[in-house]
Coordinates of C-alpha atoms in Angstrom, one line a residue:
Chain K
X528 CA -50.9 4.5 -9.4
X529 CA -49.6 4.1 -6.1
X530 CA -51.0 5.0 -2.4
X531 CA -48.9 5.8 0.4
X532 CA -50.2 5.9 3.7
X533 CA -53.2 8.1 4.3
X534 CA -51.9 10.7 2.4
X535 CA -53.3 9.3 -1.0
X536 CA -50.3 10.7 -2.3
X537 CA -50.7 9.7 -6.2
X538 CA -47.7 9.1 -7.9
X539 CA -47.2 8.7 -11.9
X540 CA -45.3 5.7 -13.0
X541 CA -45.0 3.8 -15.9
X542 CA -44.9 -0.1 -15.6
X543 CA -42.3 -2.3 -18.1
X544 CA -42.1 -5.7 -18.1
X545 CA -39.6 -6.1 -20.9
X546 CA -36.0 -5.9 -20.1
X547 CA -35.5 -5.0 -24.1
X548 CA -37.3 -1.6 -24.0
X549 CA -35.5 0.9 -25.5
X550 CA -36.7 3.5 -22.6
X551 CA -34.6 1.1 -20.1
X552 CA -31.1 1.6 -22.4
X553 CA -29.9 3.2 -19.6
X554 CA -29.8 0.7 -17.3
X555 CA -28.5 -2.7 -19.0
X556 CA -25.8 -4.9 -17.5
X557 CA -24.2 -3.2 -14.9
X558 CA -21.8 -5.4 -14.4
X559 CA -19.8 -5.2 -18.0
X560 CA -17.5 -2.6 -17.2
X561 CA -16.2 -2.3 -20.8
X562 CA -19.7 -1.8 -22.0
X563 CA -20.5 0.8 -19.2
X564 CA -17.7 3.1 -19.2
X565 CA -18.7 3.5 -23.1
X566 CA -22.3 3.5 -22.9
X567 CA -21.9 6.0 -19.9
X568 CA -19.4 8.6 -21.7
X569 CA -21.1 8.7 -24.7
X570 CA -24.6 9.7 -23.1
X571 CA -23.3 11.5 -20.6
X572 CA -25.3 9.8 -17.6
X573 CA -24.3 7.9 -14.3
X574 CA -26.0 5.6 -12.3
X575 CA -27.3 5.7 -8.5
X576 CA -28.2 2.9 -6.6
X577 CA -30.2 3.0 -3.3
X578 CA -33.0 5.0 -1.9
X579 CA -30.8 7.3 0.2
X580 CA -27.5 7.7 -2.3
X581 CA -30.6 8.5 -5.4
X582 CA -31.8 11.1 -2.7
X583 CA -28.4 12.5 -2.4
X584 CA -28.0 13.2 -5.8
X585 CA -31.4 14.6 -6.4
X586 CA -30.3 17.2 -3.4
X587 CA -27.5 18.0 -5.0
X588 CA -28.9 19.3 -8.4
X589 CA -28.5 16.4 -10.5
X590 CA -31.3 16.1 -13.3
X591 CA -32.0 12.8 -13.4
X592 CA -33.1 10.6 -17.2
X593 CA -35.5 7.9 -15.2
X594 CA -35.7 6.2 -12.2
X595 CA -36.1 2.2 -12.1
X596 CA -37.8 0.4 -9.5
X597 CA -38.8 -3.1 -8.7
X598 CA -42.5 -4.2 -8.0
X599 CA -41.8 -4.6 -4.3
X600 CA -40.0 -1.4 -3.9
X601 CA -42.2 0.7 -6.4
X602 CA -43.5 3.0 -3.5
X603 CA -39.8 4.0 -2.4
X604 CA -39.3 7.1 -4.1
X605 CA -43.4 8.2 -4.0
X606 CA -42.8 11.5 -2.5
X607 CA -41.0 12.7 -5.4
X608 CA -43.8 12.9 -7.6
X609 CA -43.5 17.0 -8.8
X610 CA -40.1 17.4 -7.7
X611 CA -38.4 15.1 -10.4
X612 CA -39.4 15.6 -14.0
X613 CA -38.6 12.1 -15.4
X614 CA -39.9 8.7 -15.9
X615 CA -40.4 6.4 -13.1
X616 CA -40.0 2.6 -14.6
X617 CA -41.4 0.0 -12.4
X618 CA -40.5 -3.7 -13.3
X619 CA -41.0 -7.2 -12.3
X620 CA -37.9 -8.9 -10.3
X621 CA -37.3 -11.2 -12.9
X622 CA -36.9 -8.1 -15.4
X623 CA -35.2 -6.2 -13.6
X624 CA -32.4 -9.0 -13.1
X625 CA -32.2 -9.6 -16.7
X626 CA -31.8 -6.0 -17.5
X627 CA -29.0 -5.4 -15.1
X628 CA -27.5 -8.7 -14.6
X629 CA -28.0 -9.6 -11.1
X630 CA -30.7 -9.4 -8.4
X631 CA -31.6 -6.0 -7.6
X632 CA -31.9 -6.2 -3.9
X633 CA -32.3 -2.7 -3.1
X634 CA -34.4 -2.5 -6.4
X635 CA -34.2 1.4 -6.8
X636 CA -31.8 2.6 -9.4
X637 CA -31.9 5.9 -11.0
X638 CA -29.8 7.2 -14.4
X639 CA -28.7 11.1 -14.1
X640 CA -27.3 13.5 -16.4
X641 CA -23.6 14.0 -15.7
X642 CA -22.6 18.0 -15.8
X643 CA -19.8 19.7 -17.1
X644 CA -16.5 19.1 -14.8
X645 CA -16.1 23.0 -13.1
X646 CA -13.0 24.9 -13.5
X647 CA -10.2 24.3 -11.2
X648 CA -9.7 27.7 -10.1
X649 CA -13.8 27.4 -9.1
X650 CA -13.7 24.5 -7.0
X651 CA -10.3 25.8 -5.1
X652 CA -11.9 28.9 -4.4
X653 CA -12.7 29.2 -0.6
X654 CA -11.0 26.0 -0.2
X655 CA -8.2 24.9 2.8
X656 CA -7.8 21.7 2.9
X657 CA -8.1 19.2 -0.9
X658 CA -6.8 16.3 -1.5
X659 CA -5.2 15.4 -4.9
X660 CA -5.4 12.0 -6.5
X661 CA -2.7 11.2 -9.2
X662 CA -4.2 7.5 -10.7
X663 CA -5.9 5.7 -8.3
X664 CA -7.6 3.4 -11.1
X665 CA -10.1 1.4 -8.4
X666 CA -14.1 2.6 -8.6
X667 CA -14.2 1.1 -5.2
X668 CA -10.9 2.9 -4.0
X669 CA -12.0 6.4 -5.3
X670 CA -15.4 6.1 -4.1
X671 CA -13.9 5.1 -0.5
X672 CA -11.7 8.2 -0.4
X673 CA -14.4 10.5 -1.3
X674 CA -16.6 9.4 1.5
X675 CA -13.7 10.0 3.9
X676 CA -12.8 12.7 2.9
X677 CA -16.3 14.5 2.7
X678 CA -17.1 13.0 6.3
X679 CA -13.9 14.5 7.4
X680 CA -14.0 17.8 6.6
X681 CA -11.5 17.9 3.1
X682 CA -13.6 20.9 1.1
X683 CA -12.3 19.4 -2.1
X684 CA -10.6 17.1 -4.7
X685 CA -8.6 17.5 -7.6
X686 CA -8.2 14.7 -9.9
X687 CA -5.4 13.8 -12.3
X688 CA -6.5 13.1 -16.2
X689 CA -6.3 9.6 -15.9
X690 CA -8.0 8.7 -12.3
X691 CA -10.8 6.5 -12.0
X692 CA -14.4 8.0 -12.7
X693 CA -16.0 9.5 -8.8
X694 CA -19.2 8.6 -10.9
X695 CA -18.9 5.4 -11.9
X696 CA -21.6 3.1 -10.0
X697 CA -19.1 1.3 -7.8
X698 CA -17.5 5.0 -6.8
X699 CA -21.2 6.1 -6.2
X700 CA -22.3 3.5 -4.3
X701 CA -19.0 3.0 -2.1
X702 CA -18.9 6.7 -1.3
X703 CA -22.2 6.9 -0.2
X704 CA -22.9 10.1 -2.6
X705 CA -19.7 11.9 -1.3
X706 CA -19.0 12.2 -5.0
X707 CA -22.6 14.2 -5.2
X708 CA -21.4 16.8 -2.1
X709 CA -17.7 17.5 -2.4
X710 CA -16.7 20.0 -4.9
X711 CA -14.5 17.9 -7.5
X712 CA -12.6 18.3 -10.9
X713 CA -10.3 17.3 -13.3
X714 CA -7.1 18.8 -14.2
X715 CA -6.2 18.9 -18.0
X716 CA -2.4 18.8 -17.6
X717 CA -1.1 15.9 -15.4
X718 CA 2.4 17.2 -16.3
X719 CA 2.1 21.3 -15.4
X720 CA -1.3 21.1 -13.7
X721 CA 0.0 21.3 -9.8
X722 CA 1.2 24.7 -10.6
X723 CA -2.6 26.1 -10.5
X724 CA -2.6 24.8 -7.0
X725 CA 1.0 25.9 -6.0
X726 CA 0.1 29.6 -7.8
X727 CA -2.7 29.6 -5.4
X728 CA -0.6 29.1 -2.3
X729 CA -1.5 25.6 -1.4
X730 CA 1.4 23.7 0.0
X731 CA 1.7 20.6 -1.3
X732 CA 1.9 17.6 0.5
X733 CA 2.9 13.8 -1.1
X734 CA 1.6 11.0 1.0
X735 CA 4.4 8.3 0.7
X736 CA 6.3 5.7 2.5
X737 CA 9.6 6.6 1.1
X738 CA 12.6 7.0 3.3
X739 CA 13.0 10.5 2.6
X740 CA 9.8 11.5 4.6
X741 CA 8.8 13.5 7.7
X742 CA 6.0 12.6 9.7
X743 CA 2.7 13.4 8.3
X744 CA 1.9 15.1 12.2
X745 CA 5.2 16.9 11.9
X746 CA 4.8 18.4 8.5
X747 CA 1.0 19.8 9.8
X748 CA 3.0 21.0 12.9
X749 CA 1.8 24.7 13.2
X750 CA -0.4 24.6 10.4
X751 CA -3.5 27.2 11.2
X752 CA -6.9 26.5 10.1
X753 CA -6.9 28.9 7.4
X754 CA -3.7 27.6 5.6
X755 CA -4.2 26.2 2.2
X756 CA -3.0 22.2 2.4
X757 CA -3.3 19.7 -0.7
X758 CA -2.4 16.3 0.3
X759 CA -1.5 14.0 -2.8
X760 CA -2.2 10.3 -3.0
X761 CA -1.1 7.9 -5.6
X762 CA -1.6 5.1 -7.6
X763 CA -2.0 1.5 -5.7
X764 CA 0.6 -0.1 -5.0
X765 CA 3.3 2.5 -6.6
X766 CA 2.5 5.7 -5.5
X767 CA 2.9 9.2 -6.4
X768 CA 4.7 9.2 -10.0
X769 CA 8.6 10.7 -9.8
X770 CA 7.2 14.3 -11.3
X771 CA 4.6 14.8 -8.6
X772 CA 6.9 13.7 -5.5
X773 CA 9.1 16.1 -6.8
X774 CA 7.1 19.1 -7.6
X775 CA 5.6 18.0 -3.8
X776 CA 6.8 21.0 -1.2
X777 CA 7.2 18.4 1.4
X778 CA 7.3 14.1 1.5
X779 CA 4.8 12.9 4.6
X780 CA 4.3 9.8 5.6
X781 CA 2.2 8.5 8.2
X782 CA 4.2 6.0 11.3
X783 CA 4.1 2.5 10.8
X784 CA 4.8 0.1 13.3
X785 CA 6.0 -2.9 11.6
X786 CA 4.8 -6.6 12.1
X787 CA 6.0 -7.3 8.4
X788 CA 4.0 -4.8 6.9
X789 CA 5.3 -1.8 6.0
X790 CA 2.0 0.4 3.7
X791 CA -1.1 1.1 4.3
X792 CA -4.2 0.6 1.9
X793 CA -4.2 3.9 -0.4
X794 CA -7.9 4.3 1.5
X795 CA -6.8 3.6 4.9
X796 CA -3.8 6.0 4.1
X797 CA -6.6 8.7 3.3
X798 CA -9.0 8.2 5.8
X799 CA -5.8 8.9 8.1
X800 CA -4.4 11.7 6.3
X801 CA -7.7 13.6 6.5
X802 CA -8.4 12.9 10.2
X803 CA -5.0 14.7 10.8
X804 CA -5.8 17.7 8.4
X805 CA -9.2 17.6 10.3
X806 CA -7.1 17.8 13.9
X807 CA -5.6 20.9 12.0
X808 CA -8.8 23.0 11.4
X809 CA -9.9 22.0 14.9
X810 CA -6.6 21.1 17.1
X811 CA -8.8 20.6 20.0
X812 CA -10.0 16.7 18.1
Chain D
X1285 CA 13.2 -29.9 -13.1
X1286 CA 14.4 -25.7 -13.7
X1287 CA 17.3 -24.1 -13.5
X1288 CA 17.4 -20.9 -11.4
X1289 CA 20.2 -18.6 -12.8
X1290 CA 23.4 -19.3 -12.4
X1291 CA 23.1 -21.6 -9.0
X1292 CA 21.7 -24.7 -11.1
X1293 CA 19.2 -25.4 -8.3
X1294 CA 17.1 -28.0 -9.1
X1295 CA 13.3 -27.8 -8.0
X1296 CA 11.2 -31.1 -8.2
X1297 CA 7.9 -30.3 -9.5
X1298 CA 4.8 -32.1 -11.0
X1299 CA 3.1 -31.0 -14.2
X1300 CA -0.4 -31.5 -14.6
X1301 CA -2.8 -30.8 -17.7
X1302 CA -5.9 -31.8 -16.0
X1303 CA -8.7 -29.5 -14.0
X1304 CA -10.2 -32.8 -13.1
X1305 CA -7.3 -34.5 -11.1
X1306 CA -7.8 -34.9 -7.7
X1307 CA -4.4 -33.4 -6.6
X1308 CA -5.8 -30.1 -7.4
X1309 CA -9.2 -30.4 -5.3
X1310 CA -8.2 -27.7 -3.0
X1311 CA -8.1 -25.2 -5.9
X1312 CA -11.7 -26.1 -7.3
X1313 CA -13.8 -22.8 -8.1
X1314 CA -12.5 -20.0 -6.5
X1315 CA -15.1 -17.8 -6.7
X1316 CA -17.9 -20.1 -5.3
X1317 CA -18.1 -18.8 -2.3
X1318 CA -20.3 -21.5 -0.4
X1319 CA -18.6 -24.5 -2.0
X1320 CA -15.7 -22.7 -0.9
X1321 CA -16.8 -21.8 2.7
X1322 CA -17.5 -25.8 3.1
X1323 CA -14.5 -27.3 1.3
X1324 CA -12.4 -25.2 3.7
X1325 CA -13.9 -25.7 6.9
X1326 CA -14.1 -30.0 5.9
X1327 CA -10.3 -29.9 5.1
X1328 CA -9.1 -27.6 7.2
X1329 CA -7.3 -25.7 4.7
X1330 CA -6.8 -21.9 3.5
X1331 CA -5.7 -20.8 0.3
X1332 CA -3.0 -17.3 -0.1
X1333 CA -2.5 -16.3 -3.3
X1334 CA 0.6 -14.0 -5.0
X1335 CA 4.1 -14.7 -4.3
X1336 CA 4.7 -12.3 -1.3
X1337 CA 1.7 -13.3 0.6
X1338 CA 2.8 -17.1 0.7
X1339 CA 5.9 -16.3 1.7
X1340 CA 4.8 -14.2 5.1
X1341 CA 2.1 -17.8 5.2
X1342 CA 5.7 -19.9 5.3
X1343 CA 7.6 -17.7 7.5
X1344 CA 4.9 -17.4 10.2
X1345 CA 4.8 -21.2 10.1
X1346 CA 1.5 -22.1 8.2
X1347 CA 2.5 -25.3 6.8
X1348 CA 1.7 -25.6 3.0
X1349 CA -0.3 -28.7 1.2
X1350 CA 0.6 -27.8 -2.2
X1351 CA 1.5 -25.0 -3.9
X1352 CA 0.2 -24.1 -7.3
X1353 CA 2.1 -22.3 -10.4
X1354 CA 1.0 -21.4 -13.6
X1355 CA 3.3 -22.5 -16.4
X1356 CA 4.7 -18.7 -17.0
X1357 CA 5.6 -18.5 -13.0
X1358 CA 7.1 -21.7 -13.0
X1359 CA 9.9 -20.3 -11.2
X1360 CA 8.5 -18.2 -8.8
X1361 CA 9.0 -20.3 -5.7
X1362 CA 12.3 -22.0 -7.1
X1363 CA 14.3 -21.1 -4.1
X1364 CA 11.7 -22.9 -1.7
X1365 CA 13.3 -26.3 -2.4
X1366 CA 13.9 -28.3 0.4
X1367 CA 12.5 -25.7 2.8
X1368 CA 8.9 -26.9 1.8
X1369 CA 7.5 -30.7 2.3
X1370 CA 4.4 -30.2 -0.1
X1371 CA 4.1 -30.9 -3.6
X1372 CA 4.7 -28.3 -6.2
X1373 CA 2.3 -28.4 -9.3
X1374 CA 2.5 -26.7 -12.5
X1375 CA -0.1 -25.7 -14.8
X1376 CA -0.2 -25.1 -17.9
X1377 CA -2.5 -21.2 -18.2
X1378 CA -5.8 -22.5 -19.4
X1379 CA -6.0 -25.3 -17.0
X1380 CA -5.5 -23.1 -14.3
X1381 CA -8.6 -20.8 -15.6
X1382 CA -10.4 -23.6 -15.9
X1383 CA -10.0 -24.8 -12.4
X1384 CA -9.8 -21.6 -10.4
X1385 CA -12.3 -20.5 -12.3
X1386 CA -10.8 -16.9 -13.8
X1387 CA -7.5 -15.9 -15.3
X1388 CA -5.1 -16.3 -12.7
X1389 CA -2.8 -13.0 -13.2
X1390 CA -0.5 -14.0 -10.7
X1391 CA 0.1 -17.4 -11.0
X1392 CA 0.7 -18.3 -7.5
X1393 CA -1.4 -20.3 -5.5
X1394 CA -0.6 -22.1 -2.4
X1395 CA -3.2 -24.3 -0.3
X1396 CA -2.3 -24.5 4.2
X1397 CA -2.8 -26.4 6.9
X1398 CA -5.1 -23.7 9.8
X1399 CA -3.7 -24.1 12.8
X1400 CA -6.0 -24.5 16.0
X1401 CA -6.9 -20.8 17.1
X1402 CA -4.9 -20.1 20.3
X1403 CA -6.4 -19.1 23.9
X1404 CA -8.0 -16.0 24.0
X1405 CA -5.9 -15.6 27.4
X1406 CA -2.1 -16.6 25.3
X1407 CA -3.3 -14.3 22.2
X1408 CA -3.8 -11.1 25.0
X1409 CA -0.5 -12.1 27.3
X1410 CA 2.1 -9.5 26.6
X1411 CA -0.8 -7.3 24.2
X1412 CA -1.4 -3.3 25.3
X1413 CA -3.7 -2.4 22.2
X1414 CA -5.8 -4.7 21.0
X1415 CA -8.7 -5.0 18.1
X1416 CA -12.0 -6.4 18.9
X1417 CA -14.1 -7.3 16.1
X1418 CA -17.8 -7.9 16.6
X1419 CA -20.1 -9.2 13.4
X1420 CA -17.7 -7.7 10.3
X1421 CA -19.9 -10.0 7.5
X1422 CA -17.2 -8.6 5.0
X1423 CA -14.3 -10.4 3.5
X1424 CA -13.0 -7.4 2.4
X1425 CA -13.2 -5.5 5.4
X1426 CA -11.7 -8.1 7.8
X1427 CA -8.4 -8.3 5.3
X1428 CA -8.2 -4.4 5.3
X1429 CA -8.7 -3.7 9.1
X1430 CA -5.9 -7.1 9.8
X1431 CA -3.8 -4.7 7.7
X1432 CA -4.2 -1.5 8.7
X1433 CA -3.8 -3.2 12.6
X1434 CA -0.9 -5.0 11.7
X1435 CA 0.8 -1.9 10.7
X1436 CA 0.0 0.3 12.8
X1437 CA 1.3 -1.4 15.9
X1438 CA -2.0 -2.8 16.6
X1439 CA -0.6 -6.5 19.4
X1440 CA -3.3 -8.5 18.7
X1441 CA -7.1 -9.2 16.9
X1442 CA -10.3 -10.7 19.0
X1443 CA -13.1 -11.7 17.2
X1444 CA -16.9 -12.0 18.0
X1445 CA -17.9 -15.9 17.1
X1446 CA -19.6 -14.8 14.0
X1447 CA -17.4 -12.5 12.5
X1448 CA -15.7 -13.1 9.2
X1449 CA -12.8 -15.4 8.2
X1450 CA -9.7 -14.0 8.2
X1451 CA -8.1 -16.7 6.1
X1452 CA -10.9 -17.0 3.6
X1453 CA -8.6 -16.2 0.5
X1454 CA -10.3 -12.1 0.1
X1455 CA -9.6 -11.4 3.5
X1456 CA -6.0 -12.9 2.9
X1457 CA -5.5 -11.4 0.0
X1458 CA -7.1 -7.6 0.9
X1459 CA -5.0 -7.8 4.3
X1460 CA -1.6 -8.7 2.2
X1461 CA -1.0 -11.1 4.9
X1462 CA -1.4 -9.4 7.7
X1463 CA -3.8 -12.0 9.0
X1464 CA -0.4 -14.2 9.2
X1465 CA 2.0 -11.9 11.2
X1466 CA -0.6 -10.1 13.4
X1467 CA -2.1 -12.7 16.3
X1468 CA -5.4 -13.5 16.6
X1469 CA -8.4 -15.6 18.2
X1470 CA -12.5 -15.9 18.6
X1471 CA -14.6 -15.8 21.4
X1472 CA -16.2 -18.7 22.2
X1473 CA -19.0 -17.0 24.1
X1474 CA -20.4 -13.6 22.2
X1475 CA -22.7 -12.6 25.0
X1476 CA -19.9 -13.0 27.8
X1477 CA -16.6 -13.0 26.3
X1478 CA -15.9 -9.2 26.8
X1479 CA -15.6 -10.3 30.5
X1480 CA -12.1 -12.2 29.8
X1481 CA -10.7 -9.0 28.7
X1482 CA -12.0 -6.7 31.6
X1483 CA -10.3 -9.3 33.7
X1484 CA -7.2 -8.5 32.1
X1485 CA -7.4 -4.7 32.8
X1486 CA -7.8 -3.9 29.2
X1487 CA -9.8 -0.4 28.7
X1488 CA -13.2 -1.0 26.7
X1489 CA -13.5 1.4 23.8
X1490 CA -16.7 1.0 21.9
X1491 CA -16.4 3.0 18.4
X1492 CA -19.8 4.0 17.4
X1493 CA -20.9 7.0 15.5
X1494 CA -23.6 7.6 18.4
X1495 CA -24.8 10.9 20.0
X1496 CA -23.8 10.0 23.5
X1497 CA -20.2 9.5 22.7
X1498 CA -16.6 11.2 23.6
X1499 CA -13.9 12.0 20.9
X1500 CA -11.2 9.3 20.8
X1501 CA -8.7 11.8 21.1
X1502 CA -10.4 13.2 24.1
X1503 CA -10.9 9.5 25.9
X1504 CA -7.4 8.8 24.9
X1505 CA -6.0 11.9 26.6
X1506 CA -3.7 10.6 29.1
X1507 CA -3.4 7.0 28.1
X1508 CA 0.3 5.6 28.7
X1509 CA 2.9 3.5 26.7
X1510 CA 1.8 0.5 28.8
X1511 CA -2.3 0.8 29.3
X1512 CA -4.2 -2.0 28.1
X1513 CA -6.4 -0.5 25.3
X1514 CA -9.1 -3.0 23.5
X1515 CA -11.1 -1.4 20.7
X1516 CA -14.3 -2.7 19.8
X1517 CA -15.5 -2.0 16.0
X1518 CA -19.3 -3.7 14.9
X1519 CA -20.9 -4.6 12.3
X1520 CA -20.7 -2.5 8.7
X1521 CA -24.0 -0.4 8.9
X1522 CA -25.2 -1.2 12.3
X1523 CA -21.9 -1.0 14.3
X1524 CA -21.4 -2.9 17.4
X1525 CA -24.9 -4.3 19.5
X1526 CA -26.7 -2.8 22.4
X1527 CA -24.8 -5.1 24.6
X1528 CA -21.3 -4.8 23.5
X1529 CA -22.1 -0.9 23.5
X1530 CA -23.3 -1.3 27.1
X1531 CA -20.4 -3.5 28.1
X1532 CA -18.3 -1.0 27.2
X1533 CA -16.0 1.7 29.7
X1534 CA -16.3 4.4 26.9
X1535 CA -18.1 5.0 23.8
X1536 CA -16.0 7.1 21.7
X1537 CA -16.5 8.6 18.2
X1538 CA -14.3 9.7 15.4
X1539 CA -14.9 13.3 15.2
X1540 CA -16.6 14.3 11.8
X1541 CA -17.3 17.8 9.7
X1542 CA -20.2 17.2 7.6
X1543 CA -21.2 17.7 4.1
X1544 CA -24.2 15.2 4.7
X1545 CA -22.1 12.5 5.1
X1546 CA -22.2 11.7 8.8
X1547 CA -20.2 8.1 9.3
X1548 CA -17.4 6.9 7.8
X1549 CA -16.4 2.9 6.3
X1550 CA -15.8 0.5 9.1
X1551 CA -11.9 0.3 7.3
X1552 CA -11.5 4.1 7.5
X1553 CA -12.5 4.1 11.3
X1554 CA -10.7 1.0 12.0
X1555 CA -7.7 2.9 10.1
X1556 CA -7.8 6.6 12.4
X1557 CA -8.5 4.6 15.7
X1558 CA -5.7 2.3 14.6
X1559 CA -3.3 5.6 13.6
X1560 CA -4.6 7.2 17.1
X1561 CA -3.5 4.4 19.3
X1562 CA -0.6 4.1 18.3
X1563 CA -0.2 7.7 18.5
X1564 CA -0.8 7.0 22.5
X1565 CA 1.9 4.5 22.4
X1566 CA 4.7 7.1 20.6
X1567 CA 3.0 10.5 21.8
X1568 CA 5.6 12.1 19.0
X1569 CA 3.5 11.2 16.0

């Protein structure tokens, strides 16, 4: 029982102070990504981490499994109590570190139910501008991109099979929830699967530094705000695979100005990219 | 002694099996960032790491102390011979891991001399768009913003007194060397040291996510080939302090399009503000 100002707000929770508890499964060693990426897909949950990225997901309709707090941050999430129909744990420091595997210092973690992945043709309905990622196989890359992209206006993403997971922790926690408020999904078909968004008159552009590239500003040269634009981005370090440059309608890059370096950091690239399709919907930026 | 192809040069180079021997001390624990932090600063060293970044370190003139190959990249800096005056050690894999402190996938290490930071007044001379970096606490960050600067056109880098090191081996690594090619200095006085860049007619652009705040596209409008541009990015989370803010001629925003995420990652702003200056510089993009 906890009291919150003068409100006397009474909130439920259930104190743990072993890190072996079944009921905390959920939450054990964060940091073994082998472990998570099986533990997570076979339960079908993702982690938050932080008061205001938990809150973001709770807004956007995810159910979570429990919520973990430490002692000292055990009133954080009081105002919940009615709204969230799962356990609150509350540990001990010392617990909590052993659970996880490293000092909690936000010390509010929460484990949600993952939903089902929506159909393409669902998430590109209404839709102008969406950016596609190929393979980007960084957490902290795909989280990154998210965040720009839902900051700047992208309405949203389309994901090659083998990409990196938007709700892994690291991609939750880098894109500060992004991943919870931008329509996203999955295609099925890395080989065939642009067609959906070709047959649904997006114009497809690959972001590459290639030679055989036009300006990223002169490609969006005349675009209107409601023209349909998907702007592609590849793997790290190679790029867009041969098959998706070429089923690309046009090859964009964005001007460099030397000083020995010639690329751009796939998020930097992004963050760019989606300013300029931003400039697009509202030419007066 | 090894044989590179058909030329038969011959590269001098010491083998050693032991983590212990002192010839190695600048290569001691990697990932400790404290010891790491001190040993650097004592010896006045850096370390790069991956082929291609120590090569930008030789050609911009860093000069090496020793340079470090695993037994499987033996040859990977072959051609150096005679162009370098520092020894060459090879390491057999697991001695390497067991110094470093990981797997070393690369199997190129090299450990530099720093050079003295120049004059703020000698790094400026000649610069039109310039960086200014307040408190960026991120390793990470530093390397990606040197990058994104670097190629984007971006003259030159000024740094608050407390922000980052952009040769600790993260920020080398993240900035692919970028902190080599692209000049830079500190401040010696936080509270005053905007003043030396007023005096040289550089514009004061503070980027802040604040309400009272112009577009950068709108407070570029205008800005010539030849204008002296400086702009100021703070601290991750808290951006720049009341008193850079105040010290600047403009606070200017990236312009943003909700979906509850209202700011973006210091590297994505860097990035756009980066992409729009230079944009001022070659109005064509």
């Amino acid at each position: 029982m906890s009291r919150i100002g003068d409100n006397q707000v009474l909130v439920k929770v259930i104190e743990l102070t072993e890190a072996a508890d079944p009921r905390l499964a959920d939450y054990v060693r964060l940091r073994d990504v082998n472990l998570r990426k099986s533990l997570e897909s076979v339960h079908g949950l993702f982690l938050a981490e932080g008061e205001k990225v938990i809150r973001r997901a709770l807004r956007a309709g995810y159910a979570p499994r429990s919520l973990l707090l430490t002692e000292r941050r055990r009133d954080a999430l009081a105002d919940l109590e009615g709204e969230v129909d799962a356990p609150l744990y509350v540990l001990p420091e010392p617990v909590a570190r052993s659970l996880v595997g490293f000092d909690l210092h936000r010390g509010v973690l929460g484990s949600f139910h993952r939903k089902p992945l929506p159909a393409v043709a669902d998430v590109l309905a209404g839709a102008r501008r969406v950016v596609v990622l190929e393979d980007i196989v960084d957490h902290t890359n795909v989280g990154a991109i998210f965040r720009s992209a839902a900051g700047l206006g992208v309405d949203a993403v389309v994901m090659a099979p083998r990409c990196a997971d938007p709700l892994y922790r690291r991609s939750v926690k880098v894109s500060m929830g992004a991943v919870f408020t931008l329509p996203y999904t999955r295609l099925d078909d890395w080989f065939g699967g642009l067609e959906t968004l070709r047959a649904l008159d997006f114009r497809l552009l690959a972001l590459t530094p290639g030679p055989d590239s036009v300006t990223l500003g002169a490609a969006l040269s005349g675009t209107g705000p409601t023209d349909r634009i998907a702007l592609m981005l590849g793997t790290e370090g190679d790029g867009l695979s041969a098959r998706w440059s070429e089923l690309a309608d046009t090859r964009v890059r964005i001007p460099m100005a030397g000083r020995d370096i010639d690329s751009l950091n796939v998020t930097a690239a992004a963050a760019i990219a989606c300013h300029e399709l931003l400039r697009t919907a509202h030419p007066a930026n």
